[in-house]
Amino acid sequence: MQAAVEIYGGGTYVLPLLLSWSVTLTGGVPCDSFYLTCPYGSGMAEAMERAWRMTLTEGEVSLRATVDEYEIAQDSRGRIMTVSGRGLMALLLDNEAEAVEYDAPLLSELLRNHAAPCGLSWQEPAALRGTARYAVASGSSQWKAISGFTNYFGGFIPRITPGGVLQPFPWKDSGRRRVIGANTPLMELRWREKRYGVYSEVLVVDKVRRTAERVKNSRMDRCGGSCRKVVYTPGRSTATAMRYTGTYQIAESEKGARLLTAVLPGRFLTLPGGVVRMERGDIGISGDFYVEETTLEADDQGRKTTLTMRRLEE
């Protein structure tokens, strides 16, 4: 892995051979991130004081990211520098939007007003227009301004490439599959299902109209789960908006509830948004799994890849 520091105002400084590194890719929130260590020389001081972005490459771009923190230390290993940062999604999360109200806007308008000022580029967006007024609340991040719109009017959350380019359109299954079978080397395999805190039902109440919408979680119903949340809306909400609120609350409570983690030796690169086919009937785990997070790591002990996945149908 090669790490190049982009200097604010122009210029690039390539770091020496890395002693260890870790790149975690999510394609969304929480952000992609990196952590690395390398030998430190006095000539690096000026470059690091003006470090702006970090590009990690291994044949192709593994991650383009902000430089959030660096530290120089001297110990038994000599002079060592550590650097960490987050993918460019951080620019949308770290910057607050002004309160604004749109009248049936296009997604392209949201991108121009909330992504472009942060320096982000994007691929061709979905042809999505709001069917009603859309308000960005005071204190919202630029990310919330965009993702709130796409989630409400389009039912999807935008993604970002490792290179930092937004993908403002729904995810589509490419049909490609990496296979983890009986003969695939595995260092570790874990399946976890968490039920605590997952809502089995959300009751959305409009106090002004004195109406309510009940949204149930069918998966929790099937296993006898009982965890109800009551949400009060400010008033005069439509039935569609109330059901959306309930569905959103259930989806948020289910995040990370059912996860499969596979740790493989070496490089097994499947980016978030890819699909892995598990063929491990010997331990009762099979089917297609959507990759939520990929972590690539290397140190003096060797390399490994960690995939965190959920069932594709979920």
mmCIF file of C-alpha atoms in Angstrom:
data_model
loop_
_atom_site.group_PDB
_atom_site.id
_atom_site.type_symbol
_atom_site.label_atom_id
_atom_site.label_comp_id
_atom_site.label_asym_id
_atom_site.label_seq_id
_atom_site.Cartn_x
_atom_site.Cartn_y
_atom_site.Cartn_z
ATOM 1 C CA MET A 1 0.000 0.000 0.000
ATOM 2 C CA GLN A 2 1.310 3.441 -0.932
ATOM 3 C CA ALA A 3 0.189 6.580 0.918
ATOM 4 C CA ALA A 4 0.437 10.021 -0.654
ATOM 5 C CA VAL A 5 -0.264 13.181 1.340
ATOM 6 C CA GLU A 6 -1.884 16.021 -0.599
ATOM 7 C CA ILE A 7 -0.564 19.382 0.612
ATOM 8 C CA TYR A 8 -3.071 22.187 1.028
ATOM 9 C CA GLY A 9 -2.333 24.776 -1.643
ATOM 10 C CA GLY A 10 -0.649 22.272 -3.949
ATOM 11 C CA GLY A 11 1.890 19.485 -3.977
ATOM 12 C CA THR A 12 2.131 15.864 -2.869
ATOM 13 C CA TYR A 13 4.372 14.033 -0.411
ATOM 14 C CA VAL A 14 4.672 10.239 -0.631
ATOM 15 C CA LEU A 15 5.154 8.589 2.759
ATOM 16 C CA PRO A 16 7.897 5.966 3.243
ATOM 17 C CA LEU A 17 7.127 2.259 3.287
ATOM 18 C CA LEU A 18 4.257 1.699 5.705
ATOM 19 C CA LEU A 19 4.872 -0.398 8.812
ATOM 20 C CA SER A 20 1.167 -1.143 9.275
ATOM 21 C CA TRP A 21 -2.104 0.096 7.865
ATOM 22 C CA SER A 22 -5.844 -0.438 8.038
ATOM 23 C CA VAL A 23 -8.507 0.759 5.588
ATOM 24 C CA THR A 24 -12.180 0.387 6.471
ATOM 25 C CA LEU A 25 -14.705 0.929 3.681
ATOM 26 C CA THR A 26 -18.418 1.426 4.345
ATOM 27 C CA GLY A 27 -19.576 3.393 1.315
ATOM 28 C CA GLY A 28 -21.638 5.611 3.587
ATOM 29 C CA VAL A 29 -22.126 6.426 7.257
ATOM 30 C CA PRO A 30 -20.112 5.831 9.379
ATOM 31 C CA CYS A 31 -17.431 7.128 7.040
ATOM 32 C CA ASP A 32 -14.741 5.147 5.315
ATOM 33 C CA SER A 33 -11.592 5.506 7.412
ATOM 34 C CA PHE A 34 -7.888 4.693 7.555
ATOM 35 C CA TYR A 35 -5.091 4.328 10.090
ATOM 36 C CA LEU A 36 -1.418 3.887 9.231
ATOM 37 C CA THR A 37 2.058 3.930 10.758
ATOM 38 C CA CYS A 38 5.359 4.663 9.033
ATOM 39 C CA PRO A 39 8.945 5.674 9.894
ATOM 40 C CA TYR A 40 9.303 9.401 10.535
ATOM 41 C CA GLY A 41 12.009 11.682 9.223
ATOM 42 C CA SER A 42 12.517 15.366 10.024
ATOM 43 C CA GLY A 43 11.884 16.286 6.399
ATOM 44 C CA MET A 44 8.242 15.222 6.792
ATOM 45 C CA ALA A 45 7.401 17.927 9.359
ATOM 46 C CA GLU A 46 6.582 20.705 6.903
ATOM 47 C CA ALA A 47 4.452 18.437 4.705
ATOM 48 C CA MET A 48 2.408 17.110 7.617
ATOM 49 C CA GLU A 49 1.709 20.591 8.991
ATOM 50 C CA ARG A 50 -0.143 21.360 5.747
ATOM 51 C CA ALA A 51 -1.519 17.851 5.132
ATOM 52 C CA TRP A 52 -4.996 18.108 3.637
ATOM 53 C CA ARG A 53 -5.963 14.821 2.005
ATOM 54 C CA MET A 54 -4.512 11.311 1.952
ATOM 55 C CA THR A 55 -4.718 8.985 -1.043
ATOM 56 C CA LEU A 56 -4.007 5.305 -0.415
ATOM 57 C CA THR A 57 -3.351 3.206 -3.487
ATOM 58 C CA GLU A 58 -2.643 -0.424 -4.198
ATOM 59 C CA GLY A 59 -2.759 -0.708 -7.966
ATOM 60 C CA GLU A 60 -5.915 1.426 -7.812
ATOM 61 C CA VAL A 61 -7.222 3.987 -5.342
ATOM 62 C CA SER A 62 -8.104 2.205 -2.092
ATOM 63 C CA LEU A 63 -9.281 5.379 -0.349
ATOM 64 C CA ARG A 64 -9.117 9.146 -0.699
ATOM 65 C CA ALA A 65 -9.677 10.722 2.680
ATOM 66 C CA THR A 66 -9.326 13.696 4.964
ATOM 67 C CA VAL A 67 -6.340 13.853 7.322
ATOM 68 C CA ASP A 68 -7.955 14.058 10.758
ATOM 69 C CA GLU A 69 -4.976 13.454 13.031
ATOM 70 C CA TYR A 70 -1.292 12.627 13.003
ATOM 71 C CA GLU A 71 1.179 11.928 15.796
ATOM 72 C CA ILE A 72 4.963 11.653 15.894
ATOM 73 C CA ALA A 73 6.501 9.523 18.623
ATOM 74 C CA GLN A 74 9.891 8.088 19.510
ATOM 75 C CA ASP A 75 10.062 4.726 21.271
ATOM 76 C CA SER A 76 11.930 1.429 21.078
ATOM 77 C CA ARG A 77 11.011 1.142 17.413
ATOM 78 C CA GLY A 78 12.571 4.504 16.623
ATOM 79 C CA ARG A 79 10.716 7.554 15.312
ATOM 80 C CA ILE A 80 7.247 6.545 14.191
ATOM 81 C CA MET A 81 4.402 8.581 12.739
ATOM 82 C CA THR A 82 0.736 7.546 12.870
ATOM 83 C CA VAL A 83 -1.898 9.144 10.653
ATOM 84 C CA SER A 84 -5.663 8.632 10.669
ATOM 85 C CA GLY A 85 -8.596 10.083 8.787
ATOM 86 C CA ARG A 86 -11.990 9.555 7.216
ATOM 87 C CA GLY A 87 -13.379 9.221 3.704
ATOM 88 C CA LEU A 88 -14.755 12.297 1.949
ATOM 89 C CA MET A 89 -18.263 11.613 3.255
ATOM 90 C CA ALA A 90 -16.866 13.365 6.347
ATOM 91 C CA LEU A 91 -17.070 16.676 4.486
ATOM 92 C CA LEU A 92 -20.860 16.370 4.301
ATOM 93 C CA LEU A 93 -21.141 15.257 7.925
ATOM 94 C CA ASP A 94 -18.849 17.946 9.337
ATOM 95 C CA ASN A 95 -20.487 20.890 7.572
ATOM 96 C CA GLU A 96 -23.790 22.291 8.770
ATOM 97 C CA ALA A 97 -26.481 23.349 6.305
ATOM 98 C CA GLU A 98 -28.469 26.556 6.542
ATOM 99 C CA ALA A 99 -32.174 26.164 7.243
ATOM 100 C CA VAL A 100 -34.009 26.249 3.924
ATOM 101 C CA GLU A 101 -37.331 25.131 2.454
ATOM 102 C CA TYR A 102 -37.718 23.788 -1.067
ATOM 103 C CA ASP A 103 -40.861 23.581 -3.167
ATOM 104 C CA ALA A 104 -40.856 20.160 -4.885
ATOM 105 C CA PRO A 105 -37.100 20.245 -5.656
ATOM 106 C CA LEU A 106 -35.067 18.003 -7.923
ATOM 107 C CA LEU A 107 -32.309 15.856 -6.420
ATOM 108 C CA SER A 108 -29.842 17.651 -8.697
ATOM 109 C CA GLU A 109 -30.768 20.931 -6.970
ATOM 110 C CA LEU A 110 -30.035 19.427 -3.540
ATOM 111 C CA LEU A 111 -26.641 18.229 -4.767
ATOM 112 C CA ARG A 112 -25.700 21.642 -6.166
ATOM 113 C CA ASN A 113 -26.681 23.375 -2.931
ATOM 114 C CA HIS A 114 -25.355 20.894 -0.365
ATOM 115 C CA ALA A 115 -22.649 18.666 -1.930
ATOM 116 C CA ALA A 116 -20.922 21.049 -4.333
ATOM 117 C CA PRO A 117 -20.014 23.637 -1.631
ATOM 118 C CA CYS A 118 -18.124 20.865 0.209
ATOM 119 C CA GLY A 119 -16.063 20.114 -2.885
ATOM 120 C CA LEU A 120 -17.702 16.772 -3.676
ATOM 121 C CA SER A 121 -18.478 15.509 -7.164
ATOM 122 C CA TRP A 122 -21.145 12.968 -8.073
ATOM 123 C CA GLN A 123 -22.217 10.522 -10.716
ATOM 124 C CA GLU A 124 -25.428 11.027 -12.721
ATOM 125 C CA PRO A 125 -28.159 11.322 -10.060
ATOM 126 C CA ALA A 126 -31.511 9.583 -10.081
ATOM 127 C CA ALA A 127 -34.245 11.622 -11.779
ATOM 128 C CA LEU A 128 -35.911 12.272 -8.440
ATOM 129 C CA ARG A 129 -38.231 15.173 -7.675
ATOM 130 C CA GLY A 130 -39.941 15.858 -4.381
ATOM 131 C CA THR A 131 -43.707 15.552 -4.502
ATOM 132 C CA ALA A 132 -44.176 18.110 -1.716
ATOM 133 C CA ARG A 133 -42.293 20.831 0.107
ATOM 134 C CA TYR A 134 -39.018 19.737 1.645
ATOM 135 C CA ALA A 135 -37.443 21.539 4.576
ATOM 136 C CA VAL A 136 -33.847 21.345 5.787
ATOM 137 C CA ALA A 137 -33.930 22.026 9.516
ATOM 138 C CA SER A 138 -31.505 24.329 11.275
ATOM 139 C CA GLY A 139 -28.546 22.363 12.595
ATOM 140 C CA SER A 140 -28.785 19.622 9.948
ATOM 141 C CA SER A 141 -25.582 18.479 8.292
ATOM 142 C CA GLN A 142 -25.164 18.768 4.536
ATOM 143 C CA TRP A 143 -25.357 14.961 4.499
ATOM 144 C CA LYS A 144 -28.700 14.981 6.317
ATOM 145 C CA ALA A 145 -30.042 17.566 3.868
ATOM 146 C CA ILE A 146 -29.334 15.220 0.939
ATOM 147 C CA SER A 147 -29.975 11.797 2.474
ATOM 148 C CA GLY A 148 -33.191 12.938 4.177
ATOM 149 C CA PHE A 149 -34.552 13.967 0.783
ATOM 150 C CA THR A 150 -33.549 10.785 -1.078
ATOM 151 C CA ASN A 151 -34.778 8.528 1.715
ATOM 152 C CA TYR A 152 -38.178 10.233 1.988
ATOM 153 C CA PHE A 153 -38.951 10.752 -1.692
ATOM 154 C CA GLY A 154 -36.905 7.946 -3.269
ATOM 155 C CA GLY A 155 -36.548 5.300 -0.573
ATOM 156 C CA PHE A 156 -32.749 5.106 -0.854
ATOM 157 C CA ILE A 157 -29.599 6.475 0.771
ATOM 158 C CA PRO A 158 -26.762 7.734 -1.484
ATOM 159 C CA ARG A 159 -23.404 5.988 -1.377
ATOM 160 C CA ILE A 160 -19.848 7.183 -1.939
ATOM 161 C CA THR A 161 -16.975 5.493 -3.749
ATOM 162 C CA PRO A 162 -13.568 4.970 -2.078
ATOM 163 C CA GLY A 163 -12.331 7.768 -4.343
ATOM 164 C CA GLY A 164 -14.873 10.156 -2.818
ATOM 165 C CA VAL A 165 -17.496 10.412 -5.583
ATOM 166 C CA LEU A 166 -21.167 10.423 -4.542
ATOM 167 C CA GLN A 167 -23.520 7.857 -6.074
ATOM 168 C CA PRO A 168 -26.942 9.560 -5.692
ATOM 169 C CA PHE A 169 -29.111 6.714 -6.954
ATOM 170 C CA PRO A 170 -30.579 3.461 -5.574
ATOM 171 C CA TRP A 171 -28.323 0.441 -5.117
ATOM 172 C CA LYS A 172 -28.698 -2.250 -7.787
ATOM 173 C CA ASP A 173 -27.579 -5.864 -7.622
ATOM 174 C CA SER A 174 -24.914 -6.347 -10.275
ATOM 175 C CA GLY A 175 -25.411 -10.107 -10.194
ATOM 176 C CA ARG A 176 -21.716 -10.731 -9.477
ATOM 177 C CA ARG A 177 -20.857 -12.974 -6.541
ATOM 178 C CA ARG A 178 -17.690 -13.776 -4.610
ATOM 179 C CA VAL A 179 -18.010 -17.209 -3.000
ATOM 180 C CA ILE A 180 -16.939 -18.301 0.475
ATOM 181 C CA GLY A 181 -17.197 -22.060 0.386
ATOM 182 C CA ALA A 182 -16.023 -25.092 2.304
ATOM 183 C CA ASN A 183 -12.500 -24.779 0.854
ATOM 184 C CA THR A 184 -12.119 -21.021 1.371
ATOM 185 C CA PRO A 185 -9.453 -20.293 4.027
ATOM 186 C CA LEU A 186 -11.049 -18.634 7.036
ATOM 187 C CA MET A 187 -9.441 -17.165 10.123
ATOM 188 C CA GLU A 188 -12.760 -16.469 11.809
ATOM 189 C CA LEU A 189 -16.508 -16.608 11.138
ATOM 190 C CA ARG A 190 -19.168 -15.102 13.406
ATOM 191 C CA TRP A 191 -22.972 -14.829 13.144
ATOM 192 C CA ARG A 192 -24.756 -12.488 15.532
ATOM 193 C CA GLU A 193 -28.443 -11.681 15.962
ATOM 194 C CA LYS A 194 -29.356 -8.916 18.400
ATOM 195 C CA ARG A 195 -32.994 -8.480 19.441
ATOM 196 C CA TYR A 196 -32.680 -6.043 22.320
ATOM 197 C CA GLY A 197 -33.730 -2.561 21.209
ATOM 198 C CA VAL A 198 -35.300 -3.697 17.919
ATOM 199 C CA TYR A 199 -38.847 -2.349 17.637
ATOM 200 C CA SER A 200 -41.620 -4.827 16.984
ATOM 201 C CA GLU A 201 -44.091 -1.976 16.513
ATOM 202 C CA VAL A 202 -44.101 1.795 16.136
ATOM 203 C CA LEU A 203 -47.225 3.793 16.874
ATOM 204 C CA VAL A 204 -47.179 7.210 15.215
ATOM 205 C CA VAL A 205 -49.670 9.644 16.746
ATOM 206 C CA ASP A 206 -50.843 12.962 15.304
ATOM 207 C CA LYS A 207 -51.913 14.906 18.377
ATOM 208 C CA VAL A 208 -53.701 17.623 16.380
ATOM 209 C CA ARG A 209 -55.874 15.377 14.207
ATOM 210 C CA ARG A 210 -56.064 12.697 16.904
ATOM 211 C CA THR A 211 -55.190 9.959 14.461
ATOM 212 C CA ALA A 212 -52.595 7.182 14.621
ATOM 213 C CA GLU A 213 -50.745 4.875 12.261
ATOM 214 C CA ARG A 214 -49.442 1.519 13.507
ATOM 215 C CA VAL A 215 -46.402 0.044 11.736
ATOM 216 C CA LYS A 216 -45.364 -3.512 12.612
ATOM 217 C CA ASN A 217 -42.048 -5.309 12.211
ATOM 218 C CA SER A 218 -43.024 -8.644 10.670
ATOM 219 C CA ARG A 219 -39.663 -10.282 11.427
ATOM 220 C CA MET A 220 -39.935 -9.526 15.138
ATOM 221 C CA ASP A 221 -43.569 -10.641 15.066
ATOM 222 C CA ARG A 222 -42.494 -14.052 13.778
ATOM 223 C CA CYS A 223 -40.229 -14.618 16.787
ATOM 224 C CA GLY A 224 -42.605 -13.176 19.372
ATOM 225 C CA GLY A 225 -40.721 -9.917 19.908
ATOM 226 C CA SER A 226 -42.422 -7.203 21.938
ATOM 227 C CA CYS A 227 -40.869 -3.720 21.928
ATOM 228 C CA ARG A 228 -43.184 -0.831 21.050
ATOM 229 C CA LYS A 229 -42.202 2.787 20.440
ATOM 230 C CA VAL A 230 -44.703 5.659 20.387
ATOM 231 C CA VAL A 231 -43.823 8.706 18.285
ATOM 232 C CA TYR A 232 -45.789 11.964 18.403
ATOM 233 C CA THR A 233 -45.779 14.159 15.298
ATOM 234 C CA PRO A 234 -46.110 17.940 15.487
ATOM 235 C CA GLY A 235 -49.513 17.831 13.817
ATOM 236 C CA ARG A 236 -51.367 17.609 10.502
ATOM 237 C CA SER A 237 -49.172 14.844 9.128
ATOM 238 C CA THR A 238 -50.429 12.785 6.218
ATOM 239 C CA ALA A 239 -50.985 9.048 6.679
ATOM 240 C CA THR A 240 -48.142 8.379 4.224
ATOM 241 C CA ALA A 241 -45.752 10.582 6.196
ATOM 242 C CA MET A 242 -46.747 8.892 9.450
ATOM 243 C CA ARG A 243 -46.190 5.410 8.021
ATOM 244 C CA TYR A 244 -42.812 6.550 6.687
ATOM 245 C CA THR A 245 -41.891 7.735 10.181
ATOM 246 C CA GLY A 246 -42.801 4.345 11.641
ATOM 247 C CA THR A 247 -40.964 2.393 8.952
ATOM 248 C CA TYR A 248 -37.887 4.594 9.387
ATOM 249 C CA GLN A 249 -37.856 4.086 13.162
ATOM 250 C CA ILE A 250 -38.031 0.294 12.743
ATOM 251 C CA ALA A 251 -35.267 0.301 10.108
ATOM 252 C CA GLU A 252 -33.011 2.387 12.349
ATOM 253 C CA SER A 253 -33.582 0.041 15.296
ATOM 254 C CA GLU A 254 -32.655 -2.966 13.140
ATOM 255 C CA LYS A 255 -29.312 -1.623 11.935
ATOM 256 C CA GLY A 256 -26.601 -4.077 12.873
ATOM 257 C CA ALA A 257 -29.071 -6.510 14.444
ATOM 258 C CA ARG A 258 -28.160 -9.500 12.200
ATOM 259 C CA LEU A 259 -24.566 -9.567 11.033
ATOM 260 C CA LEU A 260 -22.162 -12.136 9.629
ATOM 261 C CA THR A 261 -18.446 -11.393 10.023
ATOM 262 C CA ALA A 262 -15.824 -13.304 8.039
ATOM 263 C CA VAL A 263 -12.072 -12.792 8.537
ATOM 264 C CA LEU A 264 -9.975 -14.131 5.659
ATOM 265 C CA PRO A 265 -6.192 -14.242 5.221
ATOM 266 C CA GLY A 266 -4.722 -12.019 2.524
ATOM 267 C CA ARG A 267 -6.699 -9.741 0.213
ATOM 268 C CA PHE A 268 -10.337 -10.694 -0.459
ATOM 269 C CA LEU A 269 -11.527 -7.374 -1.820
ATOM 270 C CA THR A 270 -15.293 -7.038 -2.047
ATOM 271 C CA LEU A 271 -16.398 -3.432 -1.681
ATOM 272 C CA PRO A 272 -19.433 -2.422 0.362
ATOM 273 C CA GLY A 273 -22.458 -2.867 -1.866
ATOM 274 C CA GLY A 274 -21.045 -6.096 -3.281
ATOM 275 C CA VAL A 275 -22.630 -9.489 -2.624
ATOM 276 C CA VAL A 276 -20.916 -12.595 -1.245
ATOM 277 C CA ARG A 277 -22.407 -16.057 -1.626
ATOM 278 C CA MET A 278 -21.913 -18.176 1.489
ATOM 279 C CA GLU A 279 -21.769 -21.903 0.844
ATOM 280 C CA ARG A 280 -21.055 -23.194 4.330
ATOM 281 C CA GLY A 281 -23.724 -25.817 4.864
ATOM 282 C CA ASP A 282 -21.390 -27.486 7.370
ATOM 283 C CA ILE A 283 -22.192 -24.745 9.882
ATOM 284 C CA GLY A 284 -25.676 -23.874 8.624
ATOM 285 C CA ILE A 285 -24.809 -20.561 6.973
ATOM 286 C CA SER A 286 -25.640 -20.237 3.294
ATOM 287 C CA GLY A 287 -27.176 -17.763 0.873
ATOM 288 C CA ASP A 288 -26.320 -14.333 -0.492
ATOM 289 C CA PHE A 289 -24.971 -11.657 1.839
ATOM 290 C CA TYR A 290 -24.696 -7.911 1.216
ATOM 291 C CA VAL A 291 -21.328 -6.464 2.267
ATOM 292 C CA GLU A 292 -21.843 -3.602 4.728
ATOM 293 C CA GLU A 293 -18.180 -3.026 5.565
ATOM 294 C CA THR A 294 -14.779 -4.165 4.314
ATOM 295 C CA THR A 295 -11.591 -3.758 6.351
ATOM 296 C CA LEU A 296 -8.198 -4.397 4.783
ATOM 297 C CA GLU A 297 -5.252 -4.643 7.180
ATOM 298 C CA ALA A 298 -1.527 -5.348 7.053
ATOM 299 C CA ASP A 299 1.263 -5.409 9.629
ATOM 300 C CA ASP A 300 4.345 -7.500 10.448
ATOM 301 C CA GLN A 301 2.042 -10.496 11.049
ATOM 302 C CA GLY A 302 0.715 -10.430 7.487
ATOM 303 C CA ARG A 303 -2.486 -9.348 5.764
ATOM 304 C CA LYS A 304 -6.131 -10.060 6.370
ATOM 305 C CA THR A 305 -9.561 -8.956 5.168
ATOM 306 C CA THR A 306 -12.642 -8.588 7.363
ATOM 307 C CA LEU A 307 -16.100 -8.563 5.770
ATOM 308 C CA THR A 308 -19.160 -7.512 7.763
ATOM 309 C CA MET A 309 -22.346 -8.622 6.011
ATOM 310 C CA ARG A 310 -26.121 -8.915 6.300
ATOM 311 C CA ARG A 311 -28.483 -11.172 4.424
ATOM 312 C CA LEU A 312 -29.238 -9.693 0.999
ATOM 313 C CA GLU A 313 -33.014 -9.945 1.408
ATOM 314 C CA GLU A 314 -32.857 -7.803 4.544
#
